[in-house]
XYZ file of C-alpha atoms in Angstrom:
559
model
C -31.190 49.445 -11.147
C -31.586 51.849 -14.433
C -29.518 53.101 -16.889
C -29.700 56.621 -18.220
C -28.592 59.296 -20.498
C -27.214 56.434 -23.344
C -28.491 56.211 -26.908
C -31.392 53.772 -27.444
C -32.201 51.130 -29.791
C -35.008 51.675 -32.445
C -37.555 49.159 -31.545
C -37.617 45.637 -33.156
C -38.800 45.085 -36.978
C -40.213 41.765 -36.718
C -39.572 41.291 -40.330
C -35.568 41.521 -39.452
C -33.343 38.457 -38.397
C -31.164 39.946 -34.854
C -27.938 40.989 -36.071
C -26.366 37.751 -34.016
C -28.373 35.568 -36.655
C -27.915 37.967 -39.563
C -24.807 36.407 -41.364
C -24.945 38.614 -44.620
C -25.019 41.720 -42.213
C -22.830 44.407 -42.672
C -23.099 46.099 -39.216
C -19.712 47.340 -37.906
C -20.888 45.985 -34.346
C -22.531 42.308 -34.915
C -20.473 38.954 -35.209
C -20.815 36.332 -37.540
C -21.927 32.839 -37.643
C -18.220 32.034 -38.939
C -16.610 33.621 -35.623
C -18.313 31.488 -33.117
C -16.208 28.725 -34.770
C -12.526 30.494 -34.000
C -10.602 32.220 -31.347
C -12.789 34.989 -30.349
C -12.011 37.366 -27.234
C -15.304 38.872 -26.994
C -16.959 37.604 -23.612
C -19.949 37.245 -25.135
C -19.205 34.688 -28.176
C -16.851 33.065 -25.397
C -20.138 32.783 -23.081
C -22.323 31.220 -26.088
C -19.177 28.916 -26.977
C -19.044 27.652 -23.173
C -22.871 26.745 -23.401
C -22.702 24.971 -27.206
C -19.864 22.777 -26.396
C -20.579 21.850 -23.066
C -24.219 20.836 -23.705
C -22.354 19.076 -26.528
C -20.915 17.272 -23.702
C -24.095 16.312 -21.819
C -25.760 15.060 -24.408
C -22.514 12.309 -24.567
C -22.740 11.635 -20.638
C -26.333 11.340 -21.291
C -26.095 8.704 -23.252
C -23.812 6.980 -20.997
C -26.508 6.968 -18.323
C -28.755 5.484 -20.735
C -26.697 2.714 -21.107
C -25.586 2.188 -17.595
C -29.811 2.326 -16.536
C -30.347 -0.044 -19.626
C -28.177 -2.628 -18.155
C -29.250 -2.445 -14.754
C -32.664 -2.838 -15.665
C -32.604 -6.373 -15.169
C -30.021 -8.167 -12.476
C -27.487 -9.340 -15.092
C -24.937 -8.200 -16.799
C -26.277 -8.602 -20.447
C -26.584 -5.169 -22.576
C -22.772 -3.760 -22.651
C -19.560 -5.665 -21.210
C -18.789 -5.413 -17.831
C -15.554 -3.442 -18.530
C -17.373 -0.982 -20.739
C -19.464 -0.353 -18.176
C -16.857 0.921 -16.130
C -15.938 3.025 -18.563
C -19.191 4.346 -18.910
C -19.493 5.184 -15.365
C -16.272 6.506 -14.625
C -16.911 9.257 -17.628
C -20.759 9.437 -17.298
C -19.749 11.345 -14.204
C -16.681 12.826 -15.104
C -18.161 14.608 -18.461
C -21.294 15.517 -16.458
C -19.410 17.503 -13.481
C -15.984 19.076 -15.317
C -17.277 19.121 -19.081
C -21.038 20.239 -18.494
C -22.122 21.196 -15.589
C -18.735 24.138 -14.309
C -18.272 24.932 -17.812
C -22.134 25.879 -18.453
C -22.525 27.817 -15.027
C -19.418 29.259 -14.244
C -17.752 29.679 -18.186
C -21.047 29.778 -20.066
C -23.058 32.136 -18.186
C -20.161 33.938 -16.281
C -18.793 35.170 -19.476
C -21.953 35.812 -21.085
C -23.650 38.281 -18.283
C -20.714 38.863 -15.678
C -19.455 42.418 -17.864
C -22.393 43.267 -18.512
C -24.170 43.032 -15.021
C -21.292 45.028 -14.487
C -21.231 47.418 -16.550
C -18.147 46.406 -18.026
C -16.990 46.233 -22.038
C -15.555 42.674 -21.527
C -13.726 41.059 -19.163
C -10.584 41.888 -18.438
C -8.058 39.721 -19.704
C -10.008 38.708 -23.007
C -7.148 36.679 -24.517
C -6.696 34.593 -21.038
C -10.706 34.207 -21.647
C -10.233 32.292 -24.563
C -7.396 30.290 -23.391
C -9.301 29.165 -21.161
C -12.284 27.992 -23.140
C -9.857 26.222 -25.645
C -9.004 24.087 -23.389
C -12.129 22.575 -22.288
C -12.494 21.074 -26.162
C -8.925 19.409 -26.229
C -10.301 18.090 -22.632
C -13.005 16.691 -23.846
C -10.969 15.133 -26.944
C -8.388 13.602 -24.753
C -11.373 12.090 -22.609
C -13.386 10.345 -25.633
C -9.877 9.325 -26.732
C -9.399 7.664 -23.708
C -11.909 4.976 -25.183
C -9.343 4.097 -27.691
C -7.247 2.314 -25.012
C -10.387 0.701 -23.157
C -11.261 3.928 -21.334
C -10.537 4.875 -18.129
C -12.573 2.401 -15.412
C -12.071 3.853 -11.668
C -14.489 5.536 -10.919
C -14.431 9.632 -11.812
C -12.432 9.742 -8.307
C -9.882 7.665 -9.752
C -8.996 5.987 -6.419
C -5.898 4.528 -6.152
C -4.693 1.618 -5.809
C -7.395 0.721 -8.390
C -6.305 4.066 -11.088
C -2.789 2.348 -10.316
C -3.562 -1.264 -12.089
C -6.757 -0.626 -14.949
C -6.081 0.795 -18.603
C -2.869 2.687 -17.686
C -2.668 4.754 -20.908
C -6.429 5.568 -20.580
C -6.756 6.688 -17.098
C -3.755 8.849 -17.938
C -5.262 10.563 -20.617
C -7.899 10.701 -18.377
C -5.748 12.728 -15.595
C -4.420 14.862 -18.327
C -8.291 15.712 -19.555
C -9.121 16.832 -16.033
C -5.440 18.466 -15.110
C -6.666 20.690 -18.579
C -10.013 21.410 -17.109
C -8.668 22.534 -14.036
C -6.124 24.984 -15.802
C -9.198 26.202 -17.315
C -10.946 26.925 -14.029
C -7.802 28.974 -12.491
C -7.363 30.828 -15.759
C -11.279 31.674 -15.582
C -11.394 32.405 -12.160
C -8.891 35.069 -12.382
C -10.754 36.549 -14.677
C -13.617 37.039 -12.918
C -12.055 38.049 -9.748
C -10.255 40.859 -11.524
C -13.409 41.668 -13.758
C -15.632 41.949 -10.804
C -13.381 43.395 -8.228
C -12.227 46.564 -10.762
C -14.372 46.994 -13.878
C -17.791 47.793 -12.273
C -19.307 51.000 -13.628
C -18.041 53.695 -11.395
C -22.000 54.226 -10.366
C -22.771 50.964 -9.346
C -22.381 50.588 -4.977
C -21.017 47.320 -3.536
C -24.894 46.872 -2.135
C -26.209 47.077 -5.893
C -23.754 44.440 -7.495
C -26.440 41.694 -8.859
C -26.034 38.896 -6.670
C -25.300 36.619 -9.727
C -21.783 38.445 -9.762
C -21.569 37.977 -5.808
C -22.296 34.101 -6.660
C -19.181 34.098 -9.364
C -16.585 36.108 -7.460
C -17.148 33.350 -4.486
C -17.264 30.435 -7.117
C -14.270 31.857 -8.315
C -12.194 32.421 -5.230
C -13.083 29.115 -4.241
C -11.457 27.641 -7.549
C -8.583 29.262 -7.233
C -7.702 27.578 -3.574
C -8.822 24.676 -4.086
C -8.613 23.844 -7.939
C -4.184 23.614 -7.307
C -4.518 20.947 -4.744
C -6.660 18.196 -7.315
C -3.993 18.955 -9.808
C -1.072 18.267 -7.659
C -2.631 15.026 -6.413
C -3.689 14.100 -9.902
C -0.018 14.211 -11.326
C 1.597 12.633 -8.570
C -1.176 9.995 -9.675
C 0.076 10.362 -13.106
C 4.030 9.799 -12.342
C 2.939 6.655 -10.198
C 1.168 5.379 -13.144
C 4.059 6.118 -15.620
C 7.470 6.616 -14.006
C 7.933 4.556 -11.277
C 7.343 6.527 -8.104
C 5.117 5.343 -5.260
C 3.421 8.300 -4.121
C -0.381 6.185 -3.523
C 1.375 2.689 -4.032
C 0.403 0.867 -0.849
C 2.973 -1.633 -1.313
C 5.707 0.610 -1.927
C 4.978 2.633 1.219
C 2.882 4.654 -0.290
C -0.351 6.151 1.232
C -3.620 6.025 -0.749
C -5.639 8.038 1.917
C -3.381 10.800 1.267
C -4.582 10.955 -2.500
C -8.203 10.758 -1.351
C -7.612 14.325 1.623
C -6.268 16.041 -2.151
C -9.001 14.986 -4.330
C -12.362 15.621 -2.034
C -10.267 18.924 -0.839
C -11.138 19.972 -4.614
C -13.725 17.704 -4.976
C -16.014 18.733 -2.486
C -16.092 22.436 -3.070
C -16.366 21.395 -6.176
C -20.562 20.596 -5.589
C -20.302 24.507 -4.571
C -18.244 25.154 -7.608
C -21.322 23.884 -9.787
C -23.816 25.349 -7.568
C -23.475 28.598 -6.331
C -23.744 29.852 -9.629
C -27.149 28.074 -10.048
C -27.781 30.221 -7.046
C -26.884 33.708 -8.408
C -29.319 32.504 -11.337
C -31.633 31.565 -9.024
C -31.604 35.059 -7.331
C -32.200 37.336 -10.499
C -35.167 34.794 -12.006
C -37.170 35.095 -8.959
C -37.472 38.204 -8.049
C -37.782 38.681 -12.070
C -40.862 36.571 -12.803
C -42.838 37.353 -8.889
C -42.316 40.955 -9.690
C -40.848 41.077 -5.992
C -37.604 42.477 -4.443
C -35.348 39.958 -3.555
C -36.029 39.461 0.325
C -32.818 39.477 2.283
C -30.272 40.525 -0.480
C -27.437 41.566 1.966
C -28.336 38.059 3.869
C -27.910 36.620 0.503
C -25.128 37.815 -0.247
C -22.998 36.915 2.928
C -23.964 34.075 2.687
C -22.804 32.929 -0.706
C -19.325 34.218 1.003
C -20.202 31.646 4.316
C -20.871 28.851 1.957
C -17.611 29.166 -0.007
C -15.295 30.027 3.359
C -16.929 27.119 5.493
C -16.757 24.539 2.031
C -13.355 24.385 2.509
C -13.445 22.359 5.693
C -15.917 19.811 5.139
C -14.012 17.302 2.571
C -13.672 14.514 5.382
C -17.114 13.504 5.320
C -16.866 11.645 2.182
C -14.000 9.702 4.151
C -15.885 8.820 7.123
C -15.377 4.791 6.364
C -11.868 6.207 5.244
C -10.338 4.878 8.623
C -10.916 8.386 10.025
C -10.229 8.797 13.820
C -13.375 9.784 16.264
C -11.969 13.547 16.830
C -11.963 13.909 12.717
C -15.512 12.556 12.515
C -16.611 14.922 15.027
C -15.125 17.944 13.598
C -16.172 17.506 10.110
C -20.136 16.272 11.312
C -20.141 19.855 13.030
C -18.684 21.485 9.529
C -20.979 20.002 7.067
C -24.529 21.133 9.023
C -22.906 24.142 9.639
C -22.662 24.348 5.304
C -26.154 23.773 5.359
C -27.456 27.304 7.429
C -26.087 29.808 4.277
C -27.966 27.442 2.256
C -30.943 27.748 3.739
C -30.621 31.566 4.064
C -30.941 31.534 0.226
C -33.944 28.939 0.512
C -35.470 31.384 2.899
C -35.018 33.824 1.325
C -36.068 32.923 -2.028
C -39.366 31.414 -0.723
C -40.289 34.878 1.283
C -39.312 36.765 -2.079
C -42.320 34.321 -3.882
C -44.715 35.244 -1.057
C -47.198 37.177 -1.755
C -45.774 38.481 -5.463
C -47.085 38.077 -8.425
C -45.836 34.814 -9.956
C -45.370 34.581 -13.527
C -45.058 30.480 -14.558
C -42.826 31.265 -17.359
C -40.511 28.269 -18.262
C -37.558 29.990 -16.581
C -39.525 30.086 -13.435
C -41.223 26.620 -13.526
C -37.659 25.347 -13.040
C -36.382 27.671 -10.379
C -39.253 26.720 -8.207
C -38.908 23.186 -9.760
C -34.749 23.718 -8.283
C -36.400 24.778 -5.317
C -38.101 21.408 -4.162
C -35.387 19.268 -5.629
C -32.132 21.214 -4.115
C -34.499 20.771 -0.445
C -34.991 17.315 -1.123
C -30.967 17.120 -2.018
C -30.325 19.003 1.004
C -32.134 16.912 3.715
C -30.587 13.697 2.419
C -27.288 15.239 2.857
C -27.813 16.542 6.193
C -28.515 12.341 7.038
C -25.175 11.621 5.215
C -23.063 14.377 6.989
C -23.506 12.642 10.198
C -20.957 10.125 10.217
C -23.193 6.705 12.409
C -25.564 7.381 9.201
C -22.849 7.604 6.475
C -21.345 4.673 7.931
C -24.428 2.633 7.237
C -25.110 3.995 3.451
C -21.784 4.910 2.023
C -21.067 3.270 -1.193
C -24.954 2.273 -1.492
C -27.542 4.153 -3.811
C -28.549 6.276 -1.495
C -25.353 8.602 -2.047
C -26.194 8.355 -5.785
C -30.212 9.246 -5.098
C -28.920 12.386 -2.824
C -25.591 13.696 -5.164
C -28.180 13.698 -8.552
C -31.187 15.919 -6.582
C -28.784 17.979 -5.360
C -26.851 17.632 -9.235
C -29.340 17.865 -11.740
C -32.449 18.724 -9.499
C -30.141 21.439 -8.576
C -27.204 22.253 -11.160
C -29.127 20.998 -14.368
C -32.634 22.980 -13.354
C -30.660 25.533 -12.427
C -29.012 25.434 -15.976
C -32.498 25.163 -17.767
C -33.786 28.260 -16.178
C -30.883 30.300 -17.283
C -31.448 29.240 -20.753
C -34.860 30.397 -20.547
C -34.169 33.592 -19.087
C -31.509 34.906 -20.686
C -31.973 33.656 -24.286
C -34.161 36.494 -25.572
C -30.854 38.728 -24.511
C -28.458 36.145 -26.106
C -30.522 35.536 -29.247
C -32.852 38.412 -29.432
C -35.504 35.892 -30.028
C -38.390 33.961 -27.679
C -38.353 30.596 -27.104
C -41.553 28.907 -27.165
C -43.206 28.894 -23.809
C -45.578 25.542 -24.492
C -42.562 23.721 -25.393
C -40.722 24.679 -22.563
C -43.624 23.601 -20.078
C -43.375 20.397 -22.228
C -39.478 20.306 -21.311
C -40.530 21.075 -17.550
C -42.805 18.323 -17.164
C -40.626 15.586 -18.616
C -37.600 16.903 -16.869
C -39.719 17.098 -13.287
C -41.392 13.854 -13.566
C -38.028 11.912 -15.584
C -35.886 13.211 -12.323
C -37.881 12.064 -9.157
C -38.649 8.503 -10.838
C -35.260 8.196 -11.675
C -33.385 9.465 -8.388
C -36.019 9.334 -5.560
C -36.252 5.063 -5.457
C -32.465 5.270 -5.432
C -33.066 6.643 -1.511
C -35.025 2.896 -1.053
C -32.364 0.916 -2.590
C -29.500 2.264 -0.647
C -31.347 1.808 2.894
C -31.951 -1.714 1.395
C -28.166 -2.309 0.657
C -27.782 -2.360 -2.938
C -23.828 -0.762 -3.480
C -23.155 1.637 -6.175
C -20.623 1.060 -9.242
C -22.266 -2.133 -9.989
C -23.263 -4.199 -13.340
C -24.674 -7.751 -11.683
C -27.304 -6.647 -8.605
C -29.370 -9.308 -6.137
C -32.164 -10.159 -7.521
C -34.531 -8.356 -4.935
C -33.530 -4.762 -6.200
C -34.976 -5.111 -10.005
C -37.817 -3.425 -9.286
C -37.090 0.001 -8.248
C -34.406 -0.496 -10.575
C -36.527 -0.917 -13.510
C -38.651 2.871 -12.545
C -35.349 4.253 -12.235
C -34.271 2.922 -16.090
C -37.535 3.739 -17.262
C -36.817 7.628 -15.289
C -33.660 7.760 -16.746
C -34.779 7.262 -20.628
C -38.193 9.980 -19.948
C -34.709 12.184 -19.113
C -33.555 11.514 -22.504
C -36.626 12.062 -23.883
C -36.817 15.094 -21.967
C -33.439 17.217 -23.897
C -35.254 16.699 -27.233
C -38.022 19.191 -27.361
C -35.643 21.355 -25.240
C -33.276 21.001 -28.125
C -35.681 21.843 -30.790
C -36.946 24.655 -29.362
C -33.517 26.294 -28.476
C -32.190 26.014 -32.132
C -35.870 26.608 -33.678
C -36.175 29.473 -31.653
C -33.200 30.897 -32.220
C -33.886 31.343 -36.133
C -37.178 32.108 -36.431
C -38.435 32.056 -32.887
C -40.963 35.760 -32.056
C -38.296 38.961 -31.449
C -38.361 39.630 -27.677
C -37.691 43.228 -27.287
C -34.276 44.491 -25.261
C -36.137 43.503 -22.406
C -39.017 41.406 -22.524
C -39.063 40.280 -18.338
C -38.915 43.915 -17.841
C -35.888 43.596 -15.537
C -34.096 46.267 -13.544
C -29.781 44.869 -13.997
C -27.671 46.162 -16.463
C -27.617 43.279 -19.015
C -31.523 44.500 -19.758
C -30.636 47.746 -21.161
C -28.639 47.207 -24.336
C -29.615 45.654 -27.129
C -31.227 42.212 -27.790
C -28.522 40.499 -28.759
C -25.676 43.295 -27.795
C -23.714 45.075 -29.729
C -20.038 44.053 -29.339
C -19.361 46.352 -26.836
C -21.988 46.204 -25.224
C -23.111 49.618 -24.781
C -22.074 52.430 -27.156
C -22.010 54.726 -23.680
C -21.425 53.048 -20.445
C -24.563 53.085 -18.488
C -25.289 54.964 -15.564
C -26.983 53.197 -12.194
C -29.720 54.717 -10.517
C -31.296 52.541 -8.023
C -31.353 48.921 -6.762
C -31.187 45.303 -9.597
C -34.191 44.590 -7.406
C -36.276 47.546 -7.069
C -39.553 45.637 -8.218
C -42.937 47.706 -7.185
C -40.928 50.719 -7.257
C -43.141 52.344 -9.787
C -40.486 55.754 -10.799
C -37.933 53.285 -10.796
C -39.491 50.519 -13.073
C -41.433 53.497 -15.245
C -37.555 55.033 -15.951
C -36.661 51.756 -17.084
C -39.892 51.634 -19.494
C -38.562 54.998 -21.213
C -34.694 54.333 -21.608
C -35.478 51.061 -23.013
C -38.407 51.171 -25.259
């Protein structure tokens, strides 16, 4: 894909600040420091806004699951009190999934790159865009707040009967933070559906739409069934906890199965809500950095459309212990390895687009073949835990922990990481520094498997998850995993450093340093507010690698 017959951008004066760094500019078309900070409807500050605040976010669950691997690292409970602990966990996991990881892939870089994949001057309902980021921050408030009343302490599923009787005020600011969230989500998704379905240049074909988009229109249909039906079991939570009615009150009649159908019918699509995103990054780094058309893309595609129809009915399998009967065991063992044959049409699909091209071991790709080997590693656990004899043996035990955090942050976070690296030279108009990021890599790489692969050996062993005080005979493995957990920590600061270094005086990068072939590539490094001063015109294929007229028109309109 090219873009012709639009004005182009003097090349870079090294001496010159980007006009998204240049405060003191007086540019009609850059933004300011100061409007990052206030209620902006440009998709792009709304993009970088996602990204700030959620990895604002992480950094807070990360510390969380510093503390909660600090204090199992020995068989006691003696580094935080037990109750705090709770706390910690419940939120750890909470902030992780609706405050970092859905708000980075879905907000952050769907805002950022969705128009102008497109083609698109925004997206378009830009107000409703930053309603919906303003609420992730008052979200996020009402969740830290929760601490002020002993935190909420039941787990992030919030299971009753247990949500029913701990911290009542907390675990109902704690509804209220993810009821917020979820408003979010709809109001996003919306968005997107609308921006993708009817502001594509006229000249782009449905079979030249970059599959990132294809990724976020599925994401996004996906939120918008299933999104509704967490919020109405979270309120009717709510009015049990505060007026009276016995909705999931077991000795009132009520039925605390029911709550747990409404949550993991969110709750499940929810893992594809975090990472089929992660995929659509995954498919534009690949074929970016082997110099390789993207093997399959139709397969691809339809398949990112299988994954979100047949997510829908595979929610039971976290209730397999739930009292289920045989018939519902059956049917929902078939449905989750079913999941599992879209996802390995992208696996295929992205290892036969590596073969044989020629592999550049940038940072962004280091962790998209780094997502590779974790997400397959993820993937075969769950396969073992979709079979309900299996489940039955490990639910509740560390092996579900081990396989949800390879499939999480081997998957989701990596996923994340790569993005960053890709797409800041477009965001910033600056390079971030490739040693450092191999630095980040390593860390990252070597911090995840000792933290989450002896999980895998504790669950098959017995140890249950959600737990301070442990038998003796699990300190071990528990101890690599603590010590995995803080080279994770370790791991976000020269990431950190780099970004915001970088980002002020980091080496300009050019309107398109990977030499890429989607639309995002041809405007200016950072863009101008809207985007293009004349739309751009499509020529060929986001994929069209080793097509030397193609990639040589690109060379012209962009240098």
């Amino acid at each position: 894909m090219t873009q012709v017959d639009f004005p182009v951008n003097p090349p870079p004066n090294e001496n010159q600040a980007p006009t998204l760094l240049n405060t003191h500019s007086s540019h009609p078309t850059a933004w300011k420091v100061r409007d990052y900070f206030t209620f902006n409807t440009d998709h792009k500050v709304i993009g970088i806004q996602y990204l700030v605040t959620a990895f604002a976010f992480y950094l807070i669950g990360g510390l969380m699951a510093i503390a909660i691997r600090t204090e199992l690292a020995t068989p006691d409970s003696d580094f935080i009190d037990p109750n705090l602990y709770n706390a910690f966990m419940t939120n750890h996991g909470t902030i992780m999934i609706f405050l970092w990881i859905v708000p980075s892939a879905i907000g952050g870089f769907g805002n950022y790159l969705v128009p102008l994949m497109m083609g698109a001057r925004d997206m378009a309902f830009p107000k409703l865009n930053a309603i919906a980021f303003w609420l992730n921050p008052v979200a996020g408030l009402l969740l830290l707040l929760s601490f002020f009343f002993g935190g909420s302490q039941s787990g992030w599923t919030a299971y009753p009967p247990l949500s029913l009787v701990t911290a009542n005020n907390a675990q109902s600011l704690w509804i209220l933070s993810i009821v917020l969230v979820g408003t979010s989500s709809i109001l996003g998704s919306i968005n997107f559906v609308i921006t993708i379905l009817m502001m594509k240049v006229p000249s782009m074909k449905w079979d030249q739409v970059p599959l990132f988009c294809w990724a976020i229109l599925a994401t996004s249909i996906l939120a918008l069934l299933s999104t509704p039906v967490l919020a109405a079991g979270l309120i009717l939570l709510l009015f049990d906890i505060n007026f009276g009615t016995s909705f999931f009150k077991p000795d009132a009649g009520g039925n605390v199965v029911i709550y747990q159908h409404l949550f993991w019918f969110y709750s499940h699509p929810a893992v594809y809500l975090m990472i089929l995103p992660i995929f659509g990054i995954m498919s534009e780094i690949i074929p970016t950095h082997a110099r390789k058309p993207i093997f399959g893309y139709k397969a691809i595609a339809f398949s990112t459309v299988a994954i979100c129809v047949v997510g829908l009915f595979v929610w039971v399998h976290h209730m397999f212990t739930s009292g289920t009967p045989g018939w519902m065991r059956m049917f929902f063992t078939i449905s989750t390895l079913i999941v599992a044959v879209p996802t390995g049409v992208k696996i295929f699909g992205w290892v036969a687009t590596l073969w044989g091209g020629k592999i550049r071991f940038t940072s962004a790709m280091l962790f998209a073949i780094g997502l590779l080997s974790m997400f397959v590693m993820g993937g075969l656990s769950g396969v073992t835990m979709g079979t309900a004899p299996f489940d039955v043996h490990v639910h509740d035990t560390y092996y579900v922990v081990g396989h949800f955090h390879y499939v999480l942050f081997g998957g989701s976070v990596f996923g994340i990481y790569a993005g960053i690296y890709h797409w800041f030279p477009k965001i910033t108009g600056r390079m971030m520094n490739e040693t450092w990021g191999r630095v980040h890599f390593i860390l990252t790489f070597v911090g995840t498997n000792l933290t989450f692969l002896p999980m895998h050996k504790l669950g098959l062993q017995g140890m249950p998850r959600r737990v301070a005080m442990y038998d003796p005979q699990f300190a071990s493995l528990n101890q690599l995993c603590t010590i995995g957990a803080i080279l994770l920590g370790i791991s976000v600061i020269p990431f950190a450093l780099n970004a915001i270094y970088s980002w002020q005086k980091g080496e300009i990068a050019g309107d398109n340093p990977w030499e890429s072939l989607t639309l995002e590539w041809t405007t200016s490094s950072p863009p101008i507010i809207e985007n293009w001063e004349v739309l751009p015109v499509v020529t060929h294929g986001p994929y069209d690698y080793g097509h030397h007229q193609e990639e040589s028109s690109v060379t012209e309109a962009i240098s």
